[in-house]
XYZ file of C-alpha atoms in Angstrom:
375
model
C 0.000 0.000 0.000
C 1.393 3.388 -0.959
C 1.487 6.016 1.757
C 1.209 9.732 1.168
C 4.976 9.947 1.581
C 5.483 7.795 -1.515
C 3.905 10.478 -3.692
C 6.794 12.319 -5.295
C 8.089 15.404 -3.515
C 10.999 17.726 -4.201
C 13.094 19.663 -1.701
C 10.977 19.027 1.366
C 12.401 20.780 4.441
C 11.597 19.635 7.953
C 9.031 17.181 6.574
C 7.197 14.875 8.917
C 8.271 11.257 8.805
C 4.823 9.811 8.161
C 1.231 10.738 7.544
C -0.449 11.513 10.838
C -3.206 8.957 11.197
C -4.616 9.559 14.671
C -7.588 11.832 15.205
C -6.571 15.249 16.485
C -8.182 16.968 19.433
C -10.267 19.972 18.573
C -8.608 23.149 19.848
C -10.768 26.171 20.610
C -10.637 28.744 17.851
C -9.799 32.369 18.466
C -13.128 34.175 18.715
C -13.871 36.637 15.947
C -14.574 40.252 16.786
C -17.879 40.189 14.920
C -20.561 37.640 15.687
C -21.028 34.943 13.089
C -24.245 34.942 11.070
C -26.836 32.588 12.488
C -26.819 29.148 10.956
C -29.753 28.050 8.835
C -30.489 24.839 6.938
C -28.780 24.623 3.565
C -31.161 25.559 0.746
C -32.739 22.621 -0.992
C -32.521 22.191 -4.737
C -34.844 24.929 -5.999
C -35.524 23.329 -9.352
C -39.207 23.578 -10.168
C -40.892 22.200 -13.285
C -42.766 25.504 -13.580
C -39.583 27.582 -13.131
C -38.143 29.881 -15.769
C -36.501 27.637 -18.390
C -34.488 30.605 -19.649
C -32.285 30.929 -16.557
C -29.596 28.433 -15.679
C -30.681 27.480 -12.172
C -34.224 26.622 -13.250
C -33.163 24.813 -16.420
C -30.827 22.526 -14.468
C -31.860 18.979 -13.578
C -32.734 18.275 -9.982
C -29.615 17.627 -7.936
C -27.246 19.744 -10.027
C -26.355 23.136 -8.580
C -25.198 25.729 -11.099
C -22.849 28.250 -9.565
C -20.620 31.233 -10.129
C -17.647 32.797 -8.408
C -18.714 36.180 -7.056
C -16.804 39.459 -7.289
C -17.894 41.249 -4.122
C -17.143 44.754 -5.438
C -19.336 44.099 -8.462
C -22.033 42.628 -6.239
C -22.075 45.835 -4.189
C -21.812 48.366 -7.009
C -23.382 46.885 -10.139
C -27.160 46.304 -9.881
C -27.282 44.267 -13.097
C -24.512 41.978 -11.864
C -26.241 41.540 -8.529
C -29.567 40.703 -10.158
C -28.024 38.159 -12.506
C -26.104 36.397 -9.723
C -29.340 35.922 -7.802
C -31.459 34.967 -10.792
C -29.162 32.641 -12.731
C -27.325 30.620 -10.097
C -28.212 28.182 -7.340
C -24.785 28.289 -5.703
C -22.068 30.884 -5.209
C -18.336 30.664 -4.558
C -16.267 33.298 -2.812
C -13.881 34.414 -5.547
C -11.441 36.025 -3.106
C -13.038 36.928 0.211
C -12.531 33.549 1.907
C -8.826 33.373 1.130
C -6.214 33.837 3.844
C -5.065 37.329 2.809
C -8.611 38.656 3.193
C -9.773 36.695 6.218
C -6.628 36.960 8.365
C -4.547 39.908 7.075
C -2.709 40.096 10.399
C -2.002 37.164 12.646
C -4.955 36.603 14.933
C -7.041 39.431 13.425
C -9.914 38.180 11.309
C -12.034 40.194 8.890
C -15.231 38.348 7.992
C -17.224 41.331 6.712
C -17.172 40.497 2.999
C -17.504 36.741 3.528
C -20.490 37.308 5.815
C -22.060 39.505 3.148
C -21.777 36.738 0.566
C -23.276 34.161 2.923
C -26.190 36.493 3.677
C -26.731 37.199 -0.033
C -26.838 33.473 -0.725
C -29.313 32.923 2.087
C -31.597 35.644 0.720
C -31.503 34.113 -2.757
C -31.893 30.456 -1.794
C -28.351 29.597 -2.869
C -25.731 27.258 -1.511
C -22.192 28.441 -0.810
C -18.887 26.848 -1.797
C -16.071 27.968 0.501
C -12.780 28.716 -1.251
C -10.152 28.020 0.037
C -8.567 26.791 3.296
C -5.067 25.766 2.162
C -3.320 27.284 -0.857
C 0.165 28.377 -1.860
C -1.075 31.728 -3.151
C -2.843 34.844 -1.800
C -1.484 34.347 1.690
C -0.816 37.399 3.905
C 2.763 38.623 4.219
C 2.986 37.651 7.883
C 2.342 34.047 6.883
C 4.192 33.856 3.571
C 7.314 35.568 4.920
C 7.249 34.150 8.440
C 9.860 31.838 9.901
C 7.864 29.219 11.760
C 8.740 25.909 13.313
C 6.787 22.866 12.201
C 4.823 22.846 15.444
C 4.017 26.563 15.250
C 2.871 26.527 11.623
C 0.763 23.457 12.242
C -0.948 25.270 15.134
C -1.519 28.337 12.929
C -3.141 26.221 10.226
C -5.350 24.359 12.687
C -6.480 27.570 14.367
C -7.325 29.211 11.039
C -9.341 26.241 9.800
C -11.223 25.862 13.081
C -12.024 29.571 13.176
C -13.149 29.938 9.565
C -15.012 26.662 9.105
C -16.473 26.893 12.595
C -17.830 30.383 11.947
C -19.831 29.136 8.964
C -20.764 25.760 10.413
C -23.984 24.577 8.796
C -23.943 27.400 6.245
C -21.309 26.338 3.735
C -22.112 23.336 1.607
C -18.687 22.468 0.222
C -15.172 23.617 1.113
C -12.152 23.552 -1.175
C -9.862 22.396 1.613
C -6.621 21.718 -0.273
C -6.236 23.831 -3.405
C -3.631 23.276 -6.136
C -1.318 21.056 -4.103
C 0.280 19.246 -7.070
C 2.322 20.565 -9.983
C 1.612 19.451 -13.540
C 4.074 16.542 -13.268
C 2.240 15.080 -10.292
C 4.704 16.235 -7.632
C 3.482 17.801 -4.433
C 3.816 21.531 -4.967
C 6.464 23.366 -2.987
C 4.738 25.685 -0.539
C 5.088 26.847 3.028
C 2.901 23.988 4.262
C 4.831 21.181 2.585
C 8.257 22.648 3.274
C 7.635 23.276 6.971
C 5.027 20.733 8.081
C 5.512 17.972 5.540
C 2.924 16.165 3.401
C 0.757 15.284 6.382
C -0.566 18.869 6.333
C -3.088 17.685 3.745
C -4.732 15.049 5.937
C -4.523 17.396 8.921
C -6.438 20.101 7.053
C -9.263 17.728 6.156
C -9.528 16.375 9.694
C -9.607 19.841 11.231
C -12.221 21.075 8.758
C -14.375 18.038 9.491
C -14.091 18.638 13.227
C -15.209 22.236 12.746
C -18.203 21.320 10.551
C -19.016 17.604 10.271
C -21.756 18.262 7.693
C -19.655 20.174 5.175
C -18.414 18.333 2.093
C -14.631 18.639 1.849
C -12.859 18.815 -1.511
C -9.504 18.623 -3.195
C -9.405 21.175 -6.033
C -7.045 21.926 -8.925
C -6.612 23.017 -12.546
C -5.348 20.834 -15.423
C -6.970 17.734 -13.947
C -9.984 17.667 -16.260
C -8.587 14.683 -18.178
C -6.472 11.672 -17.261
C -2.853 12.811 -16.938
C 0.054 12.761 -14.477
C -1.524 15.422 -12.308
C -4.979 13.859 -12.097
C -3.320 10.468 -11.518
C -1.574 11.985 -8.495
C -4.899 13.223 -7.156
C -6.467 9.826 -7.758
C -3.732 8.079 -5.768
C -3.879 10.686 -3.005
C -7.657 10.498 -2.726
C -7.591 6.701 -2.678
C -4.943 6.655 0.040
C -6.681 9.271 2.181
C -9.954 7.372 1.923
C -8.250 4.127 2.953
C -6.814 5.858 5.999
C -10.166 7.270 7.064
C -9.397 10.897 6.253
C -12.675 12.783 5.634
C -12.149 13.778 2.010
C -15.492 13.818 0.219
C -14.840 15.123 -3.275
C -12.542 16.284 -6.044
C -13.082 19.514 -7.931
C -11.776 19.994 -11.460
C -11.441 23.698 -12.056
C -11.965 23.798 -15.818
C -9.841 26.794 -16.831
C -9.615 26.042 -20.550
C -8.424 27.777 -23.731
C -9.894 27.205 -27.179
C -6.416 27.118 -28.759
C -5.445 24.075 -26.690
C -8.475 21.904 -27.321
C -10.400 20.024 -24.664
C -9.627 16.765 -22.896
C -11.531 13.899 -24.555
C -11.521 11.787 -21.387
C -13.057 14.164 -18.843
C -16.024 11.866 -18.287
C -13.774 8.851 -17.672
C -11.663 10.904 -15.293
C -14.611 12.106 -13.220
C -16.107 8.638 -13.175
C -12.941 7.046 -11.789
C -13.104 9.440 -8.830
C -16.790 8.622 -8.425
C -15.856 4.930 -8.317
C -13.813 5.692 -5.188
C -17.009 6.898 -3.523
C -16.175 10.572 -4.020
C -18.289 13.449 -5.159
C -16.987 15.478 -8.072
C -17.615 19.008 -9.267
C -16.594 21.432 -11.971
C -15.525 24.324 -9.785
C -14.039 27.206 -11.822
C -15.044 26.860 -15.470
C -14.068 29.439 -18.047
C -12.853 29.101 -21.635
C -10.541 31.873 -22.789
C -10.044 32.988 -26.388
C -7.138 34.731 -28.174
C -8.376 38.241 -28.809
C -10.157 39.516 -30.766
C -12.653 36.673 -30.642
C -14.328 35.595 -33.863
C -17.434 33.534 -34.562
C -15.542 30.263 -34.950
C -13.766 30.731 -31.628
C -17.002 31.597 -29.859
C -18.510 28.352 -31.133
C -15.414 26.465 -29.978
C -15.805 28.116 -26.588
C -19.359 26.813 -26.399
C -18.044 23.314 -27.067
C -15.529 23.701 -24.247
C -18.189 24.602 -21.721
C -20.415 21.823 -23.031
C -17.651 19.231 -22.694
C -17.221 20.043 -19.001
C -20.932 20.166 -18.261
C -21.704 16.980 -20.178
C -18.972 15.090 -18.323
C -20.466 16.221 -15.033
C -23.971 15.224 -16.091
C -22.711 11.759 -17.024
C -20.987 11.210 -13.678
C -22.846 9.997 -10.584
C -22.663 12.523 -7.739
C -21.155 15.304 -9.822
C -23.480 17.766 -8.167
C -22.219 21.229 -9.042
C -21.091 23.076 -12.140
C -19.546 26.440 -11.302
C -18.250 29.099 -13.679
C -15.417 31.391 -12.588
C -17.393 34.534 -13.217
C -20.169 34.777 -15.760
C -19.561 38.103 -17.523
C -16.476 39.353 -19.341
C -16.988 42.703 -17.613
C -15.271 41.371 -14.474
C -13.150 38.502 -15.816
C -9.750 37.772 -14.308
C -8.420 36.355 -17.591
C -7.115 39.503 -19.391
C -4.983 40.405 -16.371
C -3.338 36.972 -16.269
C -3.190 35.816 -19.907
C -1.830 38.470 -22.228
C -3.819 38.771 -25.442
C -6.600 36.477 -24.227
C -10.067 37.124 -22.864
C -13.801 36.784 -23.569
C -13.764 33.705 -21.321
C -17.234 33.861 -19.791
C -20.816 33.003 -20.711
C -21.930 36.630 -21.121
C -20.090 39.496 -22.787
C -19.180 42.793 -21.114
C -22.710 44.111 -21.670
C -24.358 40.973 -20.235
C -25.403 39.678 -23.641
C -25.461 35.875 -23.890
C -22.835 34.210 -26.063
C -23.179 30.874 -27.853
C -21.623 29.310 -24.745
C -24.476 30.524 -22.545
C -27.067 29.158 -24.946
C -25.185 25.847 -25.180
C -25.047 25.470 -21.401
C -28.710 26.424 -21.051
C -29.768 23.938 -23.721
C -27.633 21.149 -22.249
C -29.149 21.716 -18.812
C -32.657 21.731 -20.252
C -32.082 18.487 -22.132
C -30.775 16.840 -18.971
C -33.546 18.087 -16.701
C -35.929 15.334 -17.652
C -33.945 12.744 -15.697
C -33.337 12.664 -11.965
C -29.883 13.010 -10.467
C -28.627 11.645 -7.138
């Protein structure tokens, strides 16, 4: 049996000698300055046969939640954006406001204002919330990224953060991306502060601590470039299988779905999702967008529609693939132009909220699938 330590690593400093298998005692979290929003039951699937077939959330088959990442500045300042988020989607993901640099900008000082606002918006609109993210190598505050911590100290910092954040939203967040982007494209554990200081057992620790803080939340691994079967998705498959064997509460795997029309689309996405499902895991498409070299033409917009459809269809064909989330829905607020020079137009709607072929393709695919039940 392979242990987590047999998964390839490079340059691990002060790594633990083995995966910690024993259950860890729950430590009290540092209380937040602002009271947490009151917990309420998670919204049920709102799909209604008499709902509006021309919006995504009502066109979707029962059991599939259609979501978007939410830009909180746009939500506050753009009435059209706010209306479309509420009308079109049955789940929302915190694009940035649940990341470390926002939630804990200084050690021990938490700022939940924006995250609370998103949770309240979702409650008002009958939406579920995906929490993103508890452990990542990026968007960490300077005090954490530049700190010089012992293994014991950093492990305590991570546990306290997870207990505080997940505990605050206990019963209110449906799924958490617990461990985000922890492998490189070759299938090696990514070098980050957690691996280098704590060792690979930080992954199992994070899942256990999140489960202690909210036993009802579904806990996910999440990454890009794992849509198809490749070295990276193989690494996640082996990790998930090993964690499950060892009783670690990992419940799902999220494939992000950041695609580009110039690269084509993985032909084996369905097979990949289904092999995770065969392990007893949930799956989800968590961050879908399909970028285009600019300026976009008609052919590329049709190819973009095929990219979205390939992800959605794979999810629909996979048992317990229960959410399909786009990473923003309008080009007006897309992250893509700032990160991929010369590329853009990655979302379902253009900058003026007009639907593209991709929106119509997703809507039609959902409508065609809605006649059959989903677990």
